[in-house]
Amino acid sequence: MFYKTYFIKYIKKKFNLKNKKIYVSVSSGLDSMVLLDVLMKICNIPICVIHCNFKLRGNDSDKDELFIQEFCLKNNILFKSKKFNTINSNSNFSIQMMARKFRYDWFKYLLNNSYCDYIALGHNLDDSIETFFINLIRGTGIKGLIGINNFKKKIIRPLSFFLKKEIISYANENNIKWREDISNYDHKYLRNRIRFFLKPILDYKFYNGFKKSIKYLYDEYVCSKTHISYLYKIITIEKKISPFLVKIDIKKLLKLYPLSTYLFKIFYKYGFNNTKNLKKILNSKSGKKIFSKKYCLIKERTTLLLVENNINFIKKNYYIHNIDTIKIPFFIYFFLSERKKKKSYTSLDFDKLIFPLKLRNCKTGDRLNPIGMKGNKKLSKYFKEKKISIVDKTNIWVLINGDKKIICMIYERFECLDKHFKITNLTKKVLNLKKQ
């Protein structure tokens, strides 16, 4: 029973599975059935088998599911399966890529909504070698050459250290039955061509060298990630969590070489993978934007602003018909008094107001006559002088009189007030505005 002892000892050493609840993804193939057998012998807490039926091989797909279900019933193992309509899904991805997405989306759901510690998959060292060559042929960086990670975000691959021939030996030694997937012999798939035409010419020295190379590549990848994280902090001027905002110094960013590689490494996690567009926005005019699925990059003078696309900017008009019925459901409130209040208030001459008043977001062309200045002043010019960011502009409000004149701008402070509405010695009643 050499392979049984060898597998169990090695997996126990590499993974701490004691008192852990494991969901084992089983396809009915050789690798997953061996994985299930090993974990049944290791885990002291009952495991659960999960199975994805993609309906890609007609009756054979259903027979795979039935094979696993009967095995679980015989061995008193909890069994969960899910069917996916992969063929009819509306997507630009290949069927294989869609199947992978469906599978890992389900895994994520199970991890978030179950009490399991890990989901175990049956990938082996040969799978990593095949992935290495697939990515190498298609073009990749260090991450793509590492192969398949054996432990990532509660997804574990206990067989990733073993060769296919060792897994076959374990199965034969322990009388394990499995079902063959005929699609594994279809040469239209690149992985299968690598498996049947390239791998047979690789000798034992290659496998030993490959294990070492993967270790070195992984270390290089970790060093690279650490370096990028360090640079990210250096080039970041400001960072907010809510609402999400990152302000990046363009001057510091442009000093990085090679720039394209750094741009990709820094912004790829936010969905920006076109380095030409990233380079272009660095030299564009203020206000230029590029979008990913979830984020937006905005050029603003000497900085890049990274914000979420769904950032909660209020886009609504509020009308104030009477001072007694003012209901503004956010950050300001109004009240009357006989004289001007503290500096933290903005005070208006009530008798100069024409109802209904209107509160809306500022927009292009807005202007007023600020106290202490001659003539009209565009708010856009004021924003530029005060270095108010493009993101902050979307949260700036203006209060408009009934005759359509702007009374004041509402931002962090009510400092931009039209002089027509200021308090004078003749003022009898004062309307005070205060930020909550």
Coordinates of C-alpha atoms in Angstrom, one line a residue:
M1 CA 0.0 0.0 0.0
F2 CA 2.9 2.4 -0.9
Y3 CA 0.8 5.0 -2.8
K4 CA -1.9 5.1 -0.1
T5 CA 0.6 5.9 2.6
Y6 CA 2.6 8.3 0.3
F7 CA -0.4 10.3 -0.7
I8 CA -1.9 10.6 2.8
K9 CA 1.4 11.6 4.5
Y10 CA 2.2 14.2 1.9
I11 CA -1.2 15.8 1.8
K12 CA -1.4 15.9 5.6
K13 CA 2.0 17.6 5.7
K14 CA 1.0 20.3 3.0
F15 CA -2.5 21.0 4.2
N16 CA -4.0 21.4 7.7
L17 CA -7.2 19.5 7.2
K18 CA -7.8 18.4 10.8
N19 CA -11.3 19.3 12.0
K20 CA -12.0 21.1 8.7
K21 CA -15.2 20.7 6.8
I22 CA -14.4 20.0 3.2
Y23 CA -16.6 20.2 0.0
V24 CA -15.0 17.9 -2.6
S25 CA -15.7 18.8 -6.3
V26 CA -16.1 15.4 -8.1
S27 CA -16.6 15.0 -11.8
S28 CA -16.5 11.2 -11.7
G29 CA -13.1 11.2 -13.5
L30 CA -9.9 9.6 -12.2
D31 CA -8.4 12.6 -10.4
S32 CA -11.5 13.6 -8.5
M33 CA -12.4 10.1 -7.4
V34 CA -8.8 9.6 -6.1
L35 CA -9.0 12.9 -4.3
L36 CA -12.3 11.9 -2.7
D37 CA -10.9 8.6 -1.6
V38 CA -7.8 10.2 0.0
L39 CA -9.9 12.9 1.8
M40 CA -12.3 10.2 3.1
K41 CA -9.3 8.6 4.8
I42 CA -7.8 11.9 6.1
C43 CA -10.8 14.0 7.3
N44 CA -12.3 13.3 10.7
I45 CA -15.3 15.5 9.9
P46 CA -17.8 14.2 7.3
I47 CA -17.1 15.7 3.9
C48 CA -19.6 16.7 1.2
V49 CA -19.4 15.9 -2.5
I50 CA -20.4 18.6 -5.0
H51 CA -20.9 18.0 -8.7
C52 CA -21.4 20.3 -11.7
N53 CA -23.5 18.9 -14.6
F54 CA -22.9 21.1 -17.6
K55 CA -25.0 18.9 -19.9
L56 CA -22.3 19.0 -22.6
R57 CA -22.2 15.3 -23.3
G58 CA -25.9 14.4 -23.3
N59 CA -26.7 11.1 -21.4
D60 CA -23.0 10.7 -20.5
S61 CA -23.2 13.9 -18.3
D62 CA -26.3 12.5 -16.5
K63 CA -24.5 9.1 -16.1
D64 CA -21.5 10.9 -14.5
E65 CA -23.9 12.5 -12.0
L66 CA -25.7 9.3 -11.2
F67 CA -22.3 7.4 -10.8
I68 CA -21.3 9.9 -8.1
Q69 CA -24.7 10.0 -6.4
E70 CA -24.7 6.2 -6.1
F71 CA -21.2 6.3 -4.7
C72 CA -22.2 8.9 -2.0
L73 CA -25.3 6.9 -1.1
K74 CA -23.2 3.7 -0.6
N75 CA -20.7 5.5 1.5
N76 CA -23.1 7.7 3.5
I77 CA -21.7 11.0 2.0
L78 CA -23.7 14.2 1.6
F79 CA -24.1 15.0 -2.1
K80 CA -25.0 18.3 -3.8
S81 CA -25.3 18.7 -7.6
K82 CA -26.1 21.7 -9.9
K83 CA -27.1 21.7 -13.5
F84 CA -25.9 24.5 -15.8
N85 CA -27.3 25.4 -19.2
T86 CA -23.8 26.2 -20.7
I87 CA -24.6 25.6 -24.4
N88 CA -27.5 28.2 -24.5
S89 CA -25.8 30.8 -22.4
N90 CA -25.6 34.2 -24.2
S91 CA -21.9 35.0 -24.0
N92 CA -18.9 35.9 -26.1
F93 CA -16.8 33.3 -24.1
S94 CA -16.1 29.8 -25.3
I95 CA -18.2 26.9 -23.8
Q96 CA -15.2 25.9 -21.7
M97 CA -14.7 29.4 -20.3
M98 CA -18.4 29.7 -19.5
A99 CA -18.4 26.3 -17.8
R100 CA -15.4 27.4 -15.7
K101 CA -17.1 30.7 -14.8
F102 CA -20.4 28.9 -13.7
R103 CA -18.4 26.4 -11.7
Y104 CA -16.4 29.0 -9.7
D105 CA -19.4 31.3 -9.2
W106 CA -21.2 28.3 -7.6
F107 CA -18.1 27.5 -5.5
K108 CA -18.1 31.2 -4.3
Y109 CA -21.7 30.9 -3.4
L110 CA -21.2 27.7 -1.5
L111 CA -18.2 29.2 0.4
N112 CA -20.3 32.3 1.3
N113 CA -23.5 30.5 2.3
S114 CA -22.3 27.2 3.8
Y115 CA -20.2 26.2 6.8
C116 CA -17.5 24.6 4.9
D117 CA -13.8 25.6 5.3
Y118 CA -12.5 24.6 1.9
I119 CA -13.5 23.4 -1.5
A120 CA -11.1 20.7 -2.8
L121 CA -10.4 20.3 -6.5
G122 CA -8.6 17.4 -8.2
H123 CA -6.0 19.2 -10.3
N124 CA -2.6 17.5 -10.5
L125 CA 0.9 18.4 -11.5
D126 CA 0.3 17.3 -15.1
D127 CA -2.6 19.9 -15.3
S128 CA -0.1 22.6 -14.2
I129 CA 2.3 21.6 -16.9
E130 CA -0.4 21.7 -19.5
T131 CA -1.6 25.1 -18.3
F132 CA 2.0 26.3 -18.4
F133 CA 2.3 25.4 -22.1
I134 CA -1.1 26.7 -23.0
N135 CA -0.4 30.1 -21.4
L136 CA 3.2 30.1 -22.9
I137 CA 1.7 29.5 -26.4
R138 CA -0.9 32.2 -26.1
G139 CA 1.4 34.7 -24.5
T140 CA 1.6 35.4 -20.7
G141 CA 3.5 36.9 -17.8
I142 CA 5.0 35.3 -14.7
K143 CA 1.5 34.6 -13.2
G144 CA 0.5 32.6 -16.2
L145 CA 3.6 30.5 -16.1
I146 CA 3.1 29.5 -12.5
G147 CA 0.4 27.0 -13.5
I148 CA -2.4 26.2 -11.2
N149 CA -2.2 27.5 -7.6
N150 CA -2.6 24.7 -5.0
F151 CA -4.2 27.0 -2.4
K152 CA -6.2 30.2 -3.2
K153 CA -9.1 31.8 -1.4
K154 CA -10.3 28.6 0.3
I155 CA -9.9 26.6 -2.9
I156 CA -7.4 23.8 -2.3
R157 CA -5.8 21.3 -4.7
P158 CA -4.3 18.5 -2.6
L159 CA -3.2 16.5 -5.7
S160 CA -1.3 19.4 -7.3
F161 CA 2.0 17.9 -6.2
F162 CA 1.4 14.5 -7.8
L163 CA 2.0 13.3 -11.4
K164 CA -0.8 11.6 -13.4
K165 CA 1.0 8.3 -13.3
E166 CA 1.2 8.4 -9.5
I167 CA -2.6 9.0 -9.3
I168 CA -3.2 6.1 -11.7
S169 CA -1.0 3.9 -9.5
Y170 CA -3.0 5.0 -6.4
A171 CA -6.3 4.2 -8.1
N172 CA -5.1 0.7 -9.2
E173 CA -3.7 0.0 -5.7
N174 CA -6.9 0.9 -4.0
N175 CA -9.4 -0.5 -6.6
I176 CA -11.0 2.9 -7.3
K177 CA -13.5 3.1 -10.1
W178 CA -14.0 6.1 -12.3
R179 CA -15.6 7.2 -15.5
E180 CA -13.7 8.4 -18.6
D181 CA -14.7 11.7 -20.3
I182 CA -14.4 11.1 -24.0
S183 CA -13.9 14.9 -24.6
N184 CA -10.4 14.4 -23.0
Y185 CA -9.4 12.6 -26.2
D186 CA -10.7 15.3 -28.7
H187 CA -7.6 16.8 -30.4
K188 CA -9.5 20.0 -31.3
Y189 CA -8.7 21.3 -27.8
L190 CA -5.2 22.7 -27.3
R191 CA -4.8 21.1 -23.8
N192 CA -5.4 17.6 -25.3
R193 CA -2.9 18.2 -28.1
I194 CA -0.3 19.2 -25.5
R195 CA -1.3 16.1 -23.4
F196 CA -0.9 13.6 -26.3
F197 CA 1.8 15.1 -28.5
L198 CA 4.1 17.2 -26.3
K199 CA 4.1 15.6 -22.8
P200 CA 5.1 12.1 -24.0
I201 CA 8.5 13.4 -25.0
L202 CA 9.2 14.9 -21.6
D203 CA 11.4 12.8 -19.4
Y204 CA 11.8 12.5 -15.6
K205 CA 14.4 15.3 -15.5
F206 CA 11.9 17.7 -17.0
Y207 CA 9.4 17.0 -14.2
N208 CA 12.0 17.6 -11.5
G209 CA 13.1 20.8 -13.2
F210 CA 9.6 22.0 -13.7
K211 CA 8.8 21.7 -10.0
K212 CA 11.8 23.8 -9.1
S213 CA 11.0 26.4 -11.9
I214 CA 7.5 26.7 -10.6
K215 CA 8.8 27.4 -7.1
Y216 CA 11.2 30.1 -8.4
L217 CA 8.5 31.6 -10.7
Y218 CA 6.1 31.8 -7.7
D219 CA 8.8 33.6 -5.6
E220 CA 9.4 36.0 -8.4
Y221 CA 5.7 36.6 -8.7
V222 CA 5.4 37.3 -4.9
C223 CA 8.3 39.7 -5.1
S224 CA 6.7 41.5 -8.1
K225 CA 3.4 41.9 -6.2
T226 CA 5.2 43.2 -3.1
H227 CA 7.1 45.8 -5.3
I228 CA 3.9 46.9 -7.0
S229 CA 2.1 47.4 -3.7
Y230 CA 5.1 49.5 -2.4
L231 CA 5.0 51.7 -5.6
Y232 CA 1.3 52.0 -5.4
K233 CA 1.6 53.6 -2.0
I234 CA 4.3 56.0 -3.2
I235 CA 2.4 57.3 -6.2
T236 CA -0.9 57.5 -4.3
I237 CA -1.7 61.0 -2.9
E238 CA -5.0 60.3 -1.4
K239 CA -7.2 57.3 -0.8
K240 CA -10.8 57.1 0.5
I241 CA -12.9 54.0 1.2
S242 CA -16.4 55.6 1.1
P243 CA -17.1 56.9 -1.5
F244 CA -14.2 55.0 -3.1
L245 CA -11.5 57.4 -4.4
V246 CA -7.8 57.0 -5.2
K247 CA -5.8 60.0 -6.3
I248 CA -2.5 59.2 -8.1
D249 CA 0.4 61.5 -8.9
I250 CA 0.9 61.5 -12.7
K251 CA 4.4 62.9 -12.4
K252 CA 5.6 60.0 -10.2
L253 CA 3.8 57.5 -12.4
L254 CA 5.6 58.7 -15.5
K255 CA 9.0 58.1 -13.9
L256 CA 8.3 54.3 -13.8
Y257 CA 10.0 52.2 -16.5
P258 CA 8.9 50.2 -18.4
L259 CA 5.8 52.4 -18.1
S260 CA 3.4 50.0 -20.0
T261 CA 4.2 47.1 -17.7
Y262 CA 3.7 49.2 -14.5
L263 CA 0.5 50.7 -15.8
F264 CA -0.8 47.2 -16.5
K265 CA 0.3 45.9 -13.1
I266 CA -1.2 48.8 -11.2
F267 CA -4.6 49.2 -12.9
Y268 CA -5.3 45.6 -14.1
K269 CA -7.1 44.7 -10.8
Y270 CA -9.5 47.5 -11.5
G271 CA -10.3 46.1 -14.9
F272 CA -8.0 48.4 -17.0
N273 CA -5.9 46.1 -19.3
N274 CA -5.4 48.3 -22.3
T275 CA -2.1 50.1 -21.7
K276 CA -2.4 52.2 -24.8
N277 CA -5.6 53.9 -23.4
L278 CA -3.8 54.2 -20.0
K279 CA -0.9 56.0 -21.6
K280 CA -3.2 58.2 -23.6
I281 CA -5.1 59.5 -20.6
L282 CA -1.8 60.5 -18.9
N283 CA -1.2 63.1 -21.7
S284 CA -4.8 64.1 -22.2
K285 CA -6.7 67.2 -21.1
S286 CA -8.3 67.5 -17.7
G287 CA -11.7 65.8 -17.6
K288 CA -10.8 62.9 -19.9
K289 CA -12.3 59.6 -18.7
I290 CA -11.9 55.9 -19.4
F291 CA -14.1 53.2 -18.0
S292 CA -13.8 49.6 -17.0
K293 CA -16.7 47.4 -15.9
K294 CA -16.7 48.8 -12.3
Y295 CA -14.4 51.7 -12.2
C296 CA -13.6 55.1 -13.9
L297 CA -10.2 56.8 -14.4
I298 CA -10.4 60.6 -14.7
K299 CA -7.5 62.9 -15.7
E300 CA -7.4 66.0 -13.5
R301 CA -4.5 68.4 -14.1
T302 CA -1.5 66.6 -12.5
T303 CA -3.4 63.6 -11.0
L304 CA -5.4 60.5 -12.0
L305 CA -8.7 59.9 -10.1
L306 CA -9.9 56.4 -9.7
V307 CA -13.5 56.1 -8.7
E308 CA -16.3 53.5 -8.8
N309 CA -18.8 53.8 -11.7
N310 CA -21.7 53.4 -9.3
I311 CA -20.5 56.1 -6.9
N312 CA -23.6 57.5 -5.2
F313 CA -23.8 61.0 -6.6
I314 CA -27.2 62.6 -6.0
K315 CA -28.8 63.8 -9.3
K316 CA -32.1 65.4 -8.3
N317 CA -33.8 68.7 -8.0
Y318 CA -35.5 69.8 -4.7
Y319 CA -38.1 72.6 -4.6
I320 CA -38.7 74.7 -1.5
H321 CA -42.2 76.2 -1.7
N322 CA -42.5 77.5 1.8
I323 CA -40.0 78.0 4.7
D324 CA -42.3 76.0 7.0
T325 CA -42.4 72.9 4.7
I326 CA -38.7 72.6 3.8
K327 CA -37.7 68.9 3.6
I328 CA -34.2 68.3 2.2
P329 CA -33.3 64.6 2.9
F330 CA -29.6 65.1 3.1
F331 CA -26.9 67.3 4.5
I332 CA -28.3 70.8 5.1
Y333 CA -31.2 72.4 6.9
F334 CA -32.8 75.9 7.0
F335 CA -34.2 78.0 9.8
L336 CA -35.3 81.7 10.3
S337 CA -33.9 84.2 12.8
E338 CA -33.9 87.9 13.4
R339 CA -30.2 88.3 12.9
K340 CA -27.1 86.6 11.5
K341 CA -25.9 83.5 13.3
K342 CA -22.4 82.1 13.8
K343 CA -19.7 81.9 11.0
S344 CA -20.6 78.3 10.4
Y345 CA -24.0 79.4 9.0
T346 CA -24.7 81.0 5.7
S347 CA -27.3 83.8 6.3
L348 CA -29.5 85.2 3.5
D349 CA -31.8 88.3 3.4
F350 CA -35.2 86.5 3.5
D351 CA -37.1 89.4 1.9
K352 CA -35.0 89.1 -1.2
L353 CA -36.0 85.5 -1.8
I354 CA -38.6 84.5 -4.3
F355 CA -40.3 81.2 -3.7
P356 CA -40.2 78.5 -4.7
L357 CA -36.5 78.1 -4.3
K358 CA -34.7 75.3 -6.1
L359 CA -31.8 73.2 -5.0
R360 CA -29.9 71.3 -7.7
N361 CA -26.5 70.1 -8.8
C362 CA -24.2 72.7 -10.3
K363 CA -23.8 72.6 -14.1
T364 CA -21.8 74.2 -16.9
G365 CA -22.5 77.9 -17.2
D366 CA -23.5 78.5 -13.6
R367 CA -22.3 82.0 -12.4
L368 CA -22.9 84.4 -9.5
N369 CA -21.7 87.7 -8.1
P370 CA -19.5 86.7 -5.1
I371 CA -19.2 89.1 -2.2
G372 CA -16.0 91.2 -2.5
M373 CA -15.7 90.8 -6.3
K374 CA -16.8 92.8 -9.2
G375 CA -19.1 91.4 -11.8
N376 CA -20.2 87.8 -12.5
K377 CA -17.9 84.8 -11.8
K378 CA -18.2 81.4 -13.4
L379 CA -18.4 78.6 -10.8
S380 CA -16.1 76.6 -13.0
K381 CA -13.4 79.3 -12.6
Y382 CA -14.0 79.2 -8.9
F383 CA -13.6 75.4 -8.8
K384 CA -10.3 75.8 -10.7
E385 CA -8.9 78.4 -8.3
K386 CA -9.9 76.3 -5.3
K387 CA -8.6 73.1 -6.9
I388 CA -11.9 71.3 -6.4
S389 CA -11.7 67.9 -8.0
I390 CA -13.9 66.7 -10.8
V391 CA -15.3 64.0 -8.5
D392 CA -16.1 66.6 -5.8
K393 CA -17.8 68.9 -8.4
T394 CA -20.6 66.3 -8.8
N395 CA -21.4 66.7 -5.1
I396 CA -21.7 70.5 -5.3
W397 CA -25.1 72.1 -5.1
V398 CA -26.5 75.5 -5.9
L399 CA -29.5 77.2 -4.3
I400 CA -31.5 79.1 -7.0
N401 CA -34.0 81.9 -6.4
G402 CA -37.5 82.0 -7.9
D403 CA -36.2 84.5 -10.6
K404 CA -33.6 81.9 -11.6
K405 CA -30.6 83.8 -10.0
I406 CA -28.1 81.6 -8.1
I407 CA -28.2 82.5 -4.4
C408 CA -25.2 80.5 -3.2
M409 CA -23.1 77.5 -3.9
I410 CA -23.3 74.7 -1.3
Y411 CA -20.1 72.7 -0.7
E412 CA -18.0 72.0 2.4
R413 CA -18.5 75.6 3.4
F414 CA -21.1 78.2 2.2
E415 CA -18.4 80.7 1.3
C416 CA -19.6 81.4 -2.2
L417 CA -22.6 83.6 -1.7
D418 CA -24.1 86.1 -4.3
K419 CA -23.8 89.6 -2.9
H420 CA -27.4 90.4 -3.9
F421 CA -28.6 88.2 -1.1
K422 CA -26.2 89.2 1.7
I423 CA -27.3 90.6 5.0
T424 CA -27.4 94.4 5.3
N425 CA -28.5 97.0 8.0
L426 CA -31.9 97.0 6.4
T427 CA -32.4 93.2 6.7
K428 CA -35.4 92.4 8.9
K429 CA -35.6 88.6 8.6
V430 CA -32.7 86.2 8.1
L431 CA -32.8 82.7 6.5
N432 CA -29.9 80.6 7.9
L433 CA -28.4 77.5 6.2
K434 CA -26.2 75.0 8.0
K435 CA -24.5 71.9 7.0
Q436 CA -25.4 68.9 9.2

